[in-house]
mmCIF file of C-alpha atoms in Angstrom:
data_model
loop_
_atom_site.group_PDB
_atom_site.id
_atom_site.type_symbol
_atom_site.label_atom_id
_atom_site.label_comp_id
_atom_site.label_asym_id
_atom_site.label_seq_id
_atom_site.Cartn_x
_atom_site.Cartn_y
_atom_site.Cartn_z
ATOM 1 C CA MET A 1 0.000 0.000 0.000
ATOM 2 C CA VAL A 2 1.182 3.528 -0.709
ATOM 3 C CA SER A 3 2.163 5.314 2.484
ATOM 4 C CA LYS A 4 -0.017 8.075 3.919
ATOM 5 C CA LEU A 5 3.111 10.225 3.710
ATOM 6 C CA ILE A 6 2.153 10.625 0.048
ATOM 7 C CA SER A 7 -1.209 12.007 1.098
ATOM 8 C CA ARG A 8 0.292 14.670 3.352
ATOM 9 C CA GLY A 9 2.999 15.636 0.883
ATOM 10 C CA VAL A 10 1.319 15.367 -2.473
ATOM 11 C CA PHE A 11 -2.065 16.833 -1.585
ATOM 12 C CA ALA A 12 -0.214 19.984 -0.543
ATOM 13 C CA LEU A 13 1.382 19.931 -3.977
ATOM 14 C CA VAL A 14 -2.003 19.478 -5.667
ATOM 15 C CA ALA A 15 -3.434 22.487 -3.899
ATOM 16 C CA GLY A 16 -0.319 24.547 -4.426
ATOM 17 C CA CYS A 17 1.271 23.911 -7.740
ATOM 18 C CA THR A 18 -0.508 21.730 -10.305
ATOM 19 C CA LEU A 19 -0.346 23.724 -13.494
ATOM 20 C CA GLN A 20 -2.619 24.075 -16.433
ATOM 21 C CA SER A 21 -1.636 26.643 -19.014
ATOM 22 C CA PRO A 22 -3.535 29.679 -17.739
ATOM 23 C CA ALA A 23 -5.694 31.800 -19.974
ATOM 24 C CA LEU A 24 -4.514 30.218 -23.233
ATOM 25 C CA ALA A 25 -7.494 28.115 -24.346
ATOM 26 C CA GLY A 26 -9.438 28.429 -27.605
ATOM 27 C CA GLY A 27 -12.366 30.595 -28.642
ATOM 28 C CA ILE A 28 -12.590 33.633 -26.386
ATOM 29 C CA GLU A 29 -11.709 31.690 -23.234
ATOM 30 C CA ARG A 30 -9.246 33.218 -20.792
ATOM 31 C CA GLY A 31 -9.383 31.829 -17.264
ATOM 32 C CA GLY A 32 -12.433 29.659 -17.930
ATOM 33 C CA TYR A 33 -14.293 28.133 -14.989
ATOM 34 C CA ASN A 34 -12.223 26.675 -12.134
ATOM 35 C CA ILE A 35 -13.472 25.052 -8.911
ATOM 36 C CA ASP A 36 -10.178 23.535 -7.671
ATOM 37 C CA LEU A 37 -10.355 25.551 -4.442
ATOM 38 C CA LEU A 38 -13.495 23.595 -3.479
ATOM 39 C CA PHE A 39 -11.283 20.537 -2.818
ATOM 40 C CA ASP A 40 -8.986 22.283 -0.329
ATOM 41 C CA PRO A 41 -9.075 20.203 2.894
ATOM 42 C CA SER A 42 -9.004 23.285 5.136
ATOM 43 C CA SER A 43 -12.169 24.468 6.849
ATOM 44 C CA VAL A 44 -11.705 27.943 5.355
ATOM 45 C CA ALA A 45 -9.508 28.937 2.406
ATOM 46 C CA ILE A 46 -9.206 32.225 0.531
ATOM 47 C CA GLU A 47 -7.249 32.436 -2.707
ATOM 48 C CA SER A 48 -6.349 35.240 -5.108
ATOM 49 C CA THR A 49 -4.683 34.628 -8.481
ATOM 50 C CA ALA A 50 -3.475 37.020 -11.177
ATOM 51 C CA THR A 51 -2.189 35.880 -14.580
ATOM 52 C CA TYR A 52 -0.485 38.083 -17.154
ATOM 53 C CA VAL A 53 -0.543 36.716 -20.715
ATOM 54 C CA MET A 54 1.701 37.899 -23.577
ATOM 55 C CA PRO A 55 0.632 36.546 -26.987
ATOM 56 C CA GLN A 56 2.830 37.585 -29.931
ATOM 57 C CA ARG A 57 0.631 36.956 -32.986
ATOM 58 C CA LYS A 58 1.959 38.697 -36.125
ATOM 59 C CA LEU A 59 0.048 38.915 -39.424
ATOM 60 C CA LYS A 60 1.803 39.154 -42.804
ATOM 61 C CA ASN A 61 1.022 39.131 -46.546
ATOM 62 C CA VAL A 62 -2.151 41.088 -45.788
ATOM 63 C CA THR A 63 -4.283 41.867 -48.848
ATOM 64 C CA ASP A 64 -7.386 44.051 -48.894
ATOM 65 C CA THR A 65 -10.107 42.128 -50.757
ATOM 66 C CA ILE A 66 -12.973 44.648 -50.634
ATOM 67 C CA ALA A 67 -13.661 46.460 -53.878
ATOM 68 C CA GLY A 68 -15.117 49.956 -54.094
ATOM 69 C CA ASP A 69 -13.841 51.606 -50.911
ATOM 70 C CA GLY A 70 -10.251 52.167 -51.931
ATOM 71 C CA ALA A 71 -7.528 49.560 -52.367
ATOM 72 C CA LEU A 72 -5.862 49.829 -48.971
ATOM 73 C CA ASN A 73 -2.614 48.174 -50.093
ATOM 74 C CA THR A 74 -2.111 50.791 -52.804
ATOM 75 C CA LEU A 75 -3.095 53.600 -50.413
ATOM 76 C CA GLY A 76 -0.113 52.907 -48.166
ATOM 77 C CA TYR A 77 -1.741 50.641 -45.593
ATOM 78 C CA SER A 78 0.688 48.066 -44.173
ATOM 79 C CA SER A 79 0.748 44.425 -45.312
ATOM 80 C CA SER A 80 2.032 43.230 -41.912
ATOM 81 C CA VAL A 81 0.983 44.011 -38.345
ATOM 82 C CA ASP A 82 1.083 42.845 -34.705
ATOM 83 C CA GLU A 83 -2.443 41.671 -33.918
ATOM 84 C CA THR A 84 -2.516 40.950 -30.181
ATOM 85 C CA ASP A 85 -2.221 42.846 -26.901
ATOM 86 C CA ASP A 86 -1.084 41.573 -23.498
ATOM 87 C CA TYR A 87 -3.786 41.106 -20.874
ATOM 88 C CA TRP A 88 -4.514 40.219 -17.225
ATOM 89 C CA SER A 89 -6.720 37.347 -16.054
ATOM 90 C CA PRO A 90 -7.695 37.646 -12.345
ATOM 91 C CA ARG A 91 -9.520 35.241 -10.026
ATOM 92 C CA ILE A 92 -10.503 35.379 -6.352
ATOM 93 C CA GLY A 93 -12.379 32.797 -4.322
ATOM 94 C CA ALA A 94 -13.337 31.825 -0.790
ATOM 95 C CA LYS A 95 -14.213 28.303 0.366
ATOM 96 C CA ALA A 96 -15.769 27.126 3.629
ATOM 97 C CA GLY A 97 -16.467 23.560 4.749
ATOM 98 C CA PHE A 98 -18.216 21.790 7.623
ATOM 99 C CA GLU A 99 -19.231 18.149 8.262
ATOM 100 C CA GLY A 100 -18.790 17.017 4.641
ATOM 101 C CA PHE A 101 -20.347 20.137 3.098
ATOM 102 C CA ASP A 102 -18.138 22.591 1.187
ATOM 103 C CA CYS A 103 -19.080 25.790 -0.658
ATOM 104 C CA LEU A 104 -16.964 27.995 -2.917
ATOM 105 C CA ALA A 105 -17.839 31.571 -3.878
ATOM 106 C CA ASP A 106 -15.620 33.059 -6.560
ATOM 107 C CA TYR A 107 -15.182 35.929 -9.001
ATOM 108 C CA SER A 108 -13.351 35.493 -12.312
ATOM 109 C CA GLN A 109 -13.107 36.744 -15.876
ATOM 110 C CA PRO A 110 -13.600 33.463 -17.781
ATOM 111 C CA TYR A 111 -13.950 34.973 -21.255
ATOM 112 C CA GLY A 112 -12.254 37.794 -23.077
ATOM 113 C CA ALA A 113 -10.422 38.888 -26.187
ATOM 114 C CA HIS A 114 -8.380 41.854 -27.322
ATOM 115 C CA THR A 115 -7.050 42.219 -30.844
ATOM 116 C CA ASN A 116 -5.627 45.607 -31.722
ATOM 117 C CA PRO A 117 -3.942 45.705 -35.151
ATOM 118 C CA GLY A 118 -4.865 49.393 -35.501
ATOM 119 C CA ALA A 119 -6.145 51.503 -38.385
ATOM 120 C CA GLY A 120 -2.990 51.413 -40.506
ATOM 121 C CA TRP A 121 -3.029 47.847 -41.854
ATOM 122 C CA ALA A 122 -4.567 46.626 -45.106
ATOM 123 C CA GLY A 123 -7.138 44.540 -43.193
ATOM 124 C CA ALA A 124 -8.622 47.549 -41.402
ATOM 125 C CA ASN A 125 -11.962 46.875 -43.135
ATOM 126 C CA GLN A 126 -12.105 43.668 -41.080
ATOM 127 C CA ASN A 127 -10.816 44.886 -37.735
ATOM 128 C CA ILE A 128 -9.122 47.880 -36.149
ATOM 129 C CA GLU A 129 -9.691 46.900 -32.528
ATOM 130 C CA THR A 130 -11.930 44.315 -30.868
ATOM 131 C CA LYS A 131 -12.245 43.891 -27.109
ATOM 132 C CA ILE A 132 -14.491 41.545 -25.095
ATOM 133 C CA ASN A 133 -14.757 41.624 -21.294
ATOM 134 C CA SER A 134 -16.496 39.329 -18.825
ATOM 135 C CA ASP A 135 -17.287 39.262 -15.111
ATOM 136 C CA ASN A 136 -18.444 35.985 -13.565
ATOM 137 C CA TYR A 137 -19.864 35.461 -10.072
ATOM 138 C CA ALA A 138 -20.319 31.825 -9.031
ATOM 139 C CA LEU A 139 -21.369 29.707 -6.060
ATOM 140 C CA THR A 140 -20.469 26.001 -6.129
ATOM 141 C CA CYS A 141 -21.205 23.550 -3.305
ATOM 142 C CA SER A 142 -20.527 19.871 -2.668
ATOM 143 C CA TYR A 143 -21.364 17.096 -0.239
ATOM 144 C CA LYS A 144 -18.791 14.382 0.484
ATOM 145 C CA PHE A 145 -19.553 10.959 1.953
ATOM 146 C CA ASP A 146 -17.841 7.582 2.407
ATOM 147 C CA ALA A 147 -17.911 5.272 -0.630
ATOM 148 C CA GLY A 148 -15.712 2.182 -0.501
ATOM 149 C CA PRO A 149 -12.037 2.943 0.146
ATOM 150 C CA GLY A 150 -12.506 6.657 -0.553
ATOM 151 C CA ASP A 151 -14.989 9.540 -0.592
ATOM 152 C CA LEU A 152 -17.599 10.395 -3.224
ATOM 153 C CA ARG A 153 -18.375 14.077 -3.699
ATOM 154 C CA VAL A 154 -21.532 15.407 -5.403
ATOM 155 C CA ILE A 155 -21.125 18.937 -6.796
ATOM 156 C CA ALA A 156 -23.642 21.564 -7.972
ATOM 157 C CA GLY A 157 -23.840 25.332 -8.327
ATOM 158 C CA GLY A 158 -24.722 28.341 -10.439
ATOM 159 C CA ASN A 159 -23.141 31.435 -11.937
ATOM 160 C CA TYR A 160 -24.085 34.896 -13.176
ATOM 161 C CA LEU A 161 -22.140 36.185 -16.195
ATOM 162 C CA GLN A 162 -21.897 39.784 -17.423
ATOM 163 C CA MET A 163 -20.273 40.552 -20.776
ATOM 164 C CA ASP A 164 -19.501 43.692 -22.745
ATOM 165 C CA GLY A 165 -17.261 44.724 -25.591
ATOM 166 C CA PHE A 166 -16.722 46.737 -28.728
ATOM 167 C CA LYS A 167 -15.428 46.389 -32.257
ATOM 168 C CA GLU A 168 -14.041 49.104 -34.529
ATOM 169 C CA ARG A 169 -13.390 48.668 -38.225
ATOM 170 C CA LEU A 170 -12.903 50.818 -41.304
ATOM 171 C CA VAL A 171 -16.249 51.072 -43.099
ATOM 172 C CA VAL A 172 -15.007 53.326 -45.919
ATOM 173 C CA ALA A 173 -11.455 54.568 -46.486
ATOM 174 C CA PRO A 174 -11.433 58.353 -45.858
ATOM 175 C CA SER A 175 -9.703 58.983 -49.190
ATOM 176 C CA VAL A 176 -12.914 57.861 -50.923
ATOM 177 C CA PHE A 177 -15.030 60.711 -49.494
ATOM 178 C CA ALA A 178 -12.283 63.381 -49.145
ATOM 179 C CA PRO A 179 -12.349 66.352 -48.716
ATOM 180 C CA LEU A 180 -15.370 65.654 -46.460
ATOM 181 C CA PRO A 181 -14.315 65.205 -42.792
ATOM 182 C CA GLY A 182 -14.301 61.870 -40.996
ATOM 183 C CA SER A 183 -12.101 58.847 -40.295
ATOM 184 C CA GLY A 184 -14.428 56.349 -41.982
ATOM 185 C CA VAL A 185 -14.349 54.157 -38.841
ATOM 186 C CA GLY A 186 -17.484 52.516 -37.468
ATOM 187 C CA ARG A 187 -17.834 51.232 -33.910
ATOM 188 C CA LEU A 188 -20.098 48.557 -32.407
ATOM 189 C CA ASP A 189 -20.674 48.561 -28.618
ATOM 190 C CA LEU A 190 -22.500 45.680 -26.895
ATOM 191 C CA GLU A 191 -23.437 44.353 -23.458
ATOM 192 C CA GLY A 192 -25.461 41.442 -22.101
ATOM 193 C CA ASP A 193 -25.804 39.054 -19.162
ATOM 194 C CA GLY A 194 -27.197 35.648 -18.242
ATOM 195 C CA TRP A 195 -27.280 32.758 -15.770
ATOM 196 C CA GLY A 196 -25.717 29.301 -15.918
ATOM 197 C CA TRP A 197 -25.286 26.226 -13.760
ATOM 198 C CA ARG A 198 -22.740 23.487 -13.137
ATOM 199 C CA ALA A 199 -22.873 19.936 -11.772
ATOM 200 C CA GLY A 200 -20.461 17.068 -11.318
ATOM 201 C CA VAL A 201 -18.967 14.307 -9.197
ATOM 202 C CA ALA A 202 -15.562 13.563 -7.730
ATOM 203 C CA TYR A 203 -13.986 10.529 -6.100
ATOM 204 C CA GLU A 204 -11.046 10.825 -3.721
ATOM 205 C CA ILE A 205 -8.780 8.291 -1.988
ATOM 206 C CA PRO A 206 -6.450 10.300 0.289
ATOM 207 C CA GLU A 207 -4.126 7.323 0.983
ATOM 208 C CA TYR A 208 -3.147 7.296 -2.678
ATOM 209 C CA ALA A 209 -3.413 11.062 -3.245
ATOM 210 C CA LEU A 210 -5.994 10.117 -5.870
ATOM 211 C CA ARG A 211 -8.781 12.314 -7.173
ATOM 212 C CA ALA A 212 -10.976 11.985 -10.263
ATOM 213 C CA SER A 213 -13.547 14.666 -11.053
ATOM 214 C CA LEU A 214 -16.017 15.153 -13.875
ATOM 215 C CA MET A 215 -17.743 18.532 -14.256
ATOM 216 C CA TYR A 216 -20.394 19.878 -16.605
ATOM 217 C CA TYR A 217 -20.764 23.642 -17.125
ATOM 218 C CA SER A 218 -23.973 24.748 -18.837
ATOM 219 C CA GLN A 219 -24.470 27.309 -21.568
ATOM 220 C CA VAL A 220 -25.050 30.882 -20.445
ATOM 221 C CA LYS A 221 -27.732 32.310 -22.691
ATOM 222 C CA LEU A 222 -27.360 36.013 -23.413
ATOM 223 C CA ASP A 223 -30.930 36.487 -24.638
ATOM 224 C CA SER A 224 -30.859 40.276 -24.654
ATOM 225 C CA VAL A 225 -27.610 41.719 -25.980
ATOM 226 C CA THR A 226 -28.031 45.457 -26.534
ATOM 227 C CA GLY A 227 -25.810 48.179 -27.906
ATOM 228 C CA GLN A 228 -25.270 50.641 -30.714
ATOM 229 C CA VAL A 229 -23.528 51.116 -34.031
ATOM 230 C CA ASP A 230 -21.758 54.473 -34.170
ATOM 231 C CA LEU A 231 -21.329 55.760 -37.732
ATOM 232 C CA THR A 232 -20.746 59.411 -36.864
ATOM 233 C CA ASN A 233 -17.227 59.269 -38.333
ATOM 234 C CA LEU A 234 -18.773 58.794 -41.779
ATOM 235 C CA PRO A 235 -20.297 61.857 -43.460
ATOM 236 C CA GLY A 236 -23.892 61.536 -44.612
ATOM 237 C CA GLY A 237 -24.691 61.258 -48.285
ATOM 238 C CA ILE A 238 -21.846 58.867 -49.229
ATOM 239 C CA GLY A 239 -24.129 55.905 -49.878
ATOM 240 C CA VAL A 240 -23.620 54.071 -46.568
ATOM 241 C CA PRO A 241 -26.941 53.450 -44.726
ATOM 242 C CA GLY A 242 -26.950 55.269 -41.397
ATOM 243 C CA ALA A 243 -23.784 57.284 -42.130
ATOM 244 C CA GLY A 244 -23.463 60.177 -39.690
ATOM 245 C CA THR A 245 -25.800 58.595 -37.097
ATOM 246 C CA VAL A 246 -25.864 56.274 -34.087
ATOM 247 C CA ILE A 247 -28.107 53.209 -34.505
ATOM 248 C CA PRO A 248 -29.372 51.252 -31.446
ATOM 249 C CA VAL A 249 -29.155 47.470 -32.027
ATOM 250 C CA GLU A 250 -30.038 44.252 -30.239
ATOM 251 C CA GLY A 251 -29.426 40.532 -30.646
ATOM 252 C CA SER A 252 -28.815 37.309 -28.716
ATOM 253 C CA THR A 253 -26.221 34.577 -28.336
ATOM 254 C CA ALA A 254 -24.937 32.045 -25.784
ATOM 255 C CA MET A 255 -21.615 31.251 -24.191
ATOM 256 C CA PRO A 256 -20.743 27.573 -24.679
ATOM 257 C CA GLU A 257 -21.250 24.559 -22.436
ATOM 258 C CA ALA A 258 -18.202 22.542 -21.374
ATOM 259 C CA ILE A 259 -17.295 19.151 -19.916
ATOM 260 C CA GLU A 260 -14.036 18.654 -18.029
ATOM 261 C CA LEU A 261 -12.421 15.476 -16.665
ATOM 262 C CA LYS A 262 -9.513 15.841 -14.229
ATOM 263 C CA LEU A 263 -7.345 13.046 -12.817
ATOM 264 C CA GLN A 264 -4.476 12.967 -10.348
ATOM 265 C CA SER A 265 -2.695 10.250 -8.368
ATOM 266 C CA GLY A 266 0.352 9.766 -6.236
ATOM 267 C CA ILE A 267 2.923 7.649 -8.043
ATOM 268 C CA ALA A 268 5.725 7.553 -5.426
ATOM 269 C CA PRO A 269 6.405 9.242 -2.081
ATOM 270 C CA ASP A 270 5.945 12.996 -2.662
ATOM 271 C CA TRP A 271 5.415 12.524 -6.420
ATOM 272 C CA LEU A 272 2.148 13.155 -8.268
ATOM 273 C CA ALA A 273 0.934 12.672 -11.847
ATOM 274 C CA PHE A 274 -2.016 14.711 -13.098
ATOM 275 C CA GLY A 275 -3.960 15.352 -16.279
ATOM 276 C CA SER A 276 -7.194 16.737 -17.691
ATOM 277 C CA VAL A 277 -9.335 16.680 -20.814
ATOM 278 C CA LYS A 278 -11.816 19.456 -21.575
ATOM 279 C CA TRP A 279 -14.374 19.818 -24.377
ATOM 280 C CA THR A 280 -15.987 23.194 -25.044
ATOM 281 C CA ASN A 281 -18.910 23.716 -27.424
ATOM 282 C CA TRP A 282 -17.413 26.748 -29.199
ATOM 283 C CA SER A 283 -19.301 25.851 -32.393
ATOM 284 C CA VAL A 284 -22.350 27.527 -30.828
ATOM 285 C CA LEU A 285 -20.659 30.814 -31.822
ATOM 286 C CA GLN A 286 -20.967 31.165 -35.579
ATOM 287 C CA ARG A 287 -22.483 34.384 -36.904
ATOM 288 C CA ILE A 288 -24.231 36.718 -34.434
ATOM 289 C CA PRO A 289 -26.475 39.292 -36.178
ATOM 290 C CA PHE A 290 -27.694 42.533 -34.607
ATOM 291 C CA TYR A 291 -30.863 44.309 -35.642
ATOM 292 C CA ASN A 292 -32.310 47.819 -35.441
ATOM 293 C CA ALA A 293 -35.718 48.619 -33.937
ATOM 294 C CA GLY A 294 -37.392 47.713 -37.248
ATOM 295 C CA GLY A 295 -35.891 44.205 -37.280
ATOM 296 C CA VAL A 296 -33.405 44.940 -40.089
ATOM 297 C CA GLU A 297 -29.900 43.525 -39.684
ATOM 298 C CA VAL A 298 -27.391 46.333 -39.242
ATOM 299 C CA THR A 299 -24.203 44.347 -38.563
ATOM 300 C CA ALA A 300 -22.960 40.973 -37.307
ATOM 301 C CA LEU A 301 -20.080 39.437 -35.391
ATOM 302 C CA GLU A 302 -18.518 36.718 -37.521
ATOM 303 C CA LEU A 303 -16.705 33.969 -35.588
ATOM 304 C CA GLY A 304 -17.271 30.611 -37.305
ATOM 305 C CA TYR A 305 -15.765 28.560 -34.470
ATOM 306 C CA ARG A 306 -15.515 24.782 -34.154
ATOM 307 C CA ASP A 307 -15.595 22.918 -30.829
ATOM 308 C CA GLY A 308 -12.472 23.116 -28.702
ATOM 309 C CA TRP A 309 -10.444 20.405 -26.975
ATOM 310 C CA THR A 310 -7.819 21.045 -24.284
ATOM 311 C CA VAL A 311 -5.574 18.238 -23.011
ATOM 312 C CA THR A 312 -3.057 18.646 -20.171
ATOM 313 C CA GLY A 313 -0.619 16.242 -18.510
ATOM 314 C CA GLY A 314 2.073 16.774 -15.943
ATOM 315 C CA VAL A 315 3.985 15.693 -12.863
ATOM 316 C CA GLY A 316 4.660 17.357 -9.527
ATOM 317 C CA HIS A 317 7.050 16.842 -6.618
ATOM 318 C CA LYS A 318 7.190 18.021 -3.039
ATOM 319 C CA PHE A 319 10.799 18.858 -2.142
ATOM 320 C CA ASN A 320 10.283 19.552 1.562
ATOM 321 C CA GLU A 321 7.692 20.980 3.952
ATOM 322 C CA GLN A 322 7.962 24.445 2.394
ATOM 323 C CA TRP A 323 8.628 23.907 -1.326
ATOM 324 C CA SER A 324 6.916 21.974 -4.119
ATOM 325 C CA GLY A 325 6.953 22.236 -7.904
ATOM 326 C CA ALA A 326 5.270 20.971 -11.051
ATOM 327 C CA VAL A 327 5.691 20.863 -14.822
ATOM 328 C CA SER A 328 2.980 20.344 -17.440
ATOM 329 C CA LEU A 329 2.373 20.093 -21.179
ATOM 330 C CA THR A 330 -0.876 21.348 -22.744
ATOM 331 C CA TRP A 331 -2.361 21.064 -26.220
ATOM 332 C CA ASP A 332 -5.345 23.185 -27.190
ATOM 333 C CA ARG A 333 -7.135 22.574 -30.503
ATOM 334 C CA GLY A 334 -7.692 25.811 -32.388
ATOM 335 C CA THR A 335 -11.279 26.928 -32.983
ATOM 336 C CA SER A 336 -10.753 28.916 -36.203
ATOM 337 C CA GLN A 337 -11.758 27.234 -39.485
ATOM 338 C CA GLY A 338 -10.009 29.120 -42.260
ATOM 339 C CA PHE A 339 -10.988 32.547 -40.920
ATOM 340 C CA GLY A 340 -9.178 34.101 -37.965
ATOM 341 C CA THR A 341 -5.986 33.261 -36.081
ATOM 342 C CA LEU A 342 -7.109 30.848 -33.338
ATOM 343 C CA THR A 343 -5.021 27.831 -34.387
ATOM 344 C CA ASP A 344 -3.626 24.997 -32.236
ATOM 345 C CA THR A 345 -1.553 25.988 -29.212
ATOM 346 C CA TRP A 346 1.200 23.998 -27.488
ATOM 347 C CA THR A 347 2.444 25.195 -24.099
ATOM 348 C CA VAL A 348 4.858 24.053 -21.391
ATOM 349 C CA GLY A 349 4.205 25.224 -17.851
ATOM 350 C CA ALA A 350 6.345 25.159 -14.714
ATOM 351 C CA GLY A 351 5.775 26.517 -11.250
ATOM 352 C CA VAL A 352 6.702 26.460 -7.602
ATOM 353 C CA ALA A 353 4.703 26.754 -4.389
ATOM 354 C CA TYR A 354 6.136 28.049 -1.107
ATOM 355 C CA SER A 355 4.440 27.538 2.263
ATOM 356 C CA PRO A 356 6.201 29.472 5.049
ATOM 357 C CA ASN A 357 3.685 27.956 7.508
ATOM 358 C CA LYS A 358 0.555 25.801 7.451
ATOM 359 C CA ASN A 359 -1.749 28.795 6.896
ATOM 360 C CA VAL A 360 -0.111 30.572 3.932
ATOM 361 C CA GLU A 361 0.785 29.404 0.451
ATOM 362 C CA ILE A 362 2.432 31.450 -2.322
ATOM 363 C CA ARG A 363 2.658 30.266 -5.923
ATOM 364 C CA LEU A 364 4.549 31.465 -8.956
ATOM 365 C CA ALA A 365 4.096 29.834 -12.375
ATOM 366 C CA GLY A 366 5.191 30.487 -15.933
ATOM 367 C CA VAL A 367 4.104 29.247 -19.331
ATOM 368 C CA LEU A 368 5.903 29.330 -22.669
ATOM 369 C CA GLY A 369 4.273 28.099 -25.837
ATOM 370 C CA VAL A 370 3.706 28.220 -29.572
ATOM 371 C CA LEU A 371 0.704 29.616 -31.432
ATOM 372 C CA THR A 372 0.832 27.522 -34.601
ATOM 373 C CA GLY A 373 0.780 29.171 -38.033
ATOM 374 C CA GLY A 374 -1.897 29.304 -40.694
ATOM 375 C CA SER A 375 -3.879 31.658 -42.917
ATOM 376 C CA SER A 376 -7.192 33.503 -43.011
ATOM 377 C CA SER A 377 -9.491 34.115 -45.973
ATOM 378 C CA ALA A 378 -13.173 34.224 -46.886
ATOM 379 C CA VAL A 379 -15.459 31.454 -45.576
ATOM 380 C CA THR A 380 -19.203 30.838 -45.594
ATOM 381 C CA ILE A 381 -21.121 30.843 -42.293
ATOM 382 C CA ASN A 382 -24.791 29.831 -42.437
ATOM 383 C CA GLY A 383 -24.817 30.576 -46.155
ATOM 384 C CA ILE A 384 -23.365 34.083 -45.743
ATOM 385 C CA ALA A 385 -19.825 35.158 -46.679
ATOM 386 C CA ALA A 386 -17.550 36.021 -43.751
ATOM 387 C CA GLY A 387 -13.939 37.094 -43.494
ATOM 388 C CA ASP A 388 -14.038 38.402 -47.047
ATOM 389 C CA GLU A 389 -12.557 41.809 -46.190
ATOM 390 C CA ALA A 390 -8.925 40.640 -46.216
ATOM 391 C CA THR A 391 -6.608 37.669 -46.568
ATOM 392 C CA TYR A 392 -3.401 37.159 -44.595
ATOM 393 C CA ARG A 393 -0.956 34.578 -43.304
ATOM 394 C CA PHE A 394 0.804 34.054 -39.990
ATOM 395 C CA GLY A 395 3.647 31.838 -38.866
ATOM 396 C CA ASP A 396 4.355 30.022 -35.604
ATOM 397 C CA ASP A 397 4.368 32.678 -32.891
ATOM 398 C CA LEU A 398 5.411 32.671 -29.240
ATOM 399 C CA VAL A 399 3.112 33.109 -26.262
ATOM 400 C CA ALA A 400 4.151 33.486 -22.638
ATOM 401 C CA ALA A 401 2.337 33.900 -19.342
ATOM 402 C CA LEU A 402 3.178 34.548 -15.705
ATOM 403 C CA SER A 403 0.871 33.679 -12.832
ATOM 404 C CA THR A 404 1.075 34.465 -9.127
ATOM 405 C CA SER A 405 -1.225 33.324 -6.356
ATOM 406 C CA LEU A 406 -1.728 33.777 -2.622
ATOM 407 C CA LYS A 407 -3.773 31.388 -0.496
ATOM 408 C CA VAL A 408 -4.650 31.789 3.180
ATOM 409 C CA LYS A 409 -6.277 28.826 4.949
ATOM 410 C CA PHE A 410 -7.466 27.942 8.435
#
């Protein structure tokens, strides 16, 4: 039988330093949903995590493919550009447990995106800047009871998700309507919210530092997404409907459901192997139209995603009572299908956890990876052309992330 020394040593490692590549999954996922704090054996635990992500996606061989608004390549717009911006992904949670019951309340930003190639590239008709923000408030509870050699845990909870964002793009090159004033840039602002739920089970055998968990996270339906299309940077009378005005719009969409399986087990004194597989229904996000008060489509967000898969495996080791570490390898299947830059991602993560005493735990982790190369061109989504404003290519690019965490437990 494996010694209980593994339980004391490796479970501390699990709580402190198992790594999954933070904020680097497909679609518009950043931190995603995470309930790991629920399994902390302490009666009370409070944890705060901040992750800083540095993607380095570069676009090249950019060609403007829209006719009639000025050939941007010949007007001096650049055929190469840096597409991405760095970003933060925060999370804070508090867990309390008593007599087999545990509850976790947490705040996170599970979804987000920020592309900012600017107004000077030849694909400005497709995108100048796009930013999506999210705020998620969740409560997840579990009940644990004896089942054979270990404990079975039943998990359930709910979450409230708020989202907002904007997109700017060049509607008409200003040289087309010169000398009339205006930048030719249109802007779409949106916001919406909705509720979701989660449920799952977990089985734990402390003597072997073993845990297996299976979680389902429901869709969050954003049934009332409202906003406006600002066309005030286009002068009226140039043949663009709504030029010179602000148009209120509304629409609906849903954030995807997900299923995640996580496994971990002690493999030798103070050594742990861990892994996870996650499926996310990103294909629910295809083409999202927005309508004016008369029910006429004004604009649409074109995504065309396929479902995502994320697979992680790694090993951890507890060096002594204060220090532990872990390394991991993650593959994430890209969600783009010929349009966009969300290709496969490979990342290696490493981190350390330091516990100066039994009540405090400090973690520092880093990730280095590759955003694989590809190309983007016109596709058809639900019978409608998308991505037909520009074509471009991109090579294998680097991505890096740093994550720090503080946990206090009693």
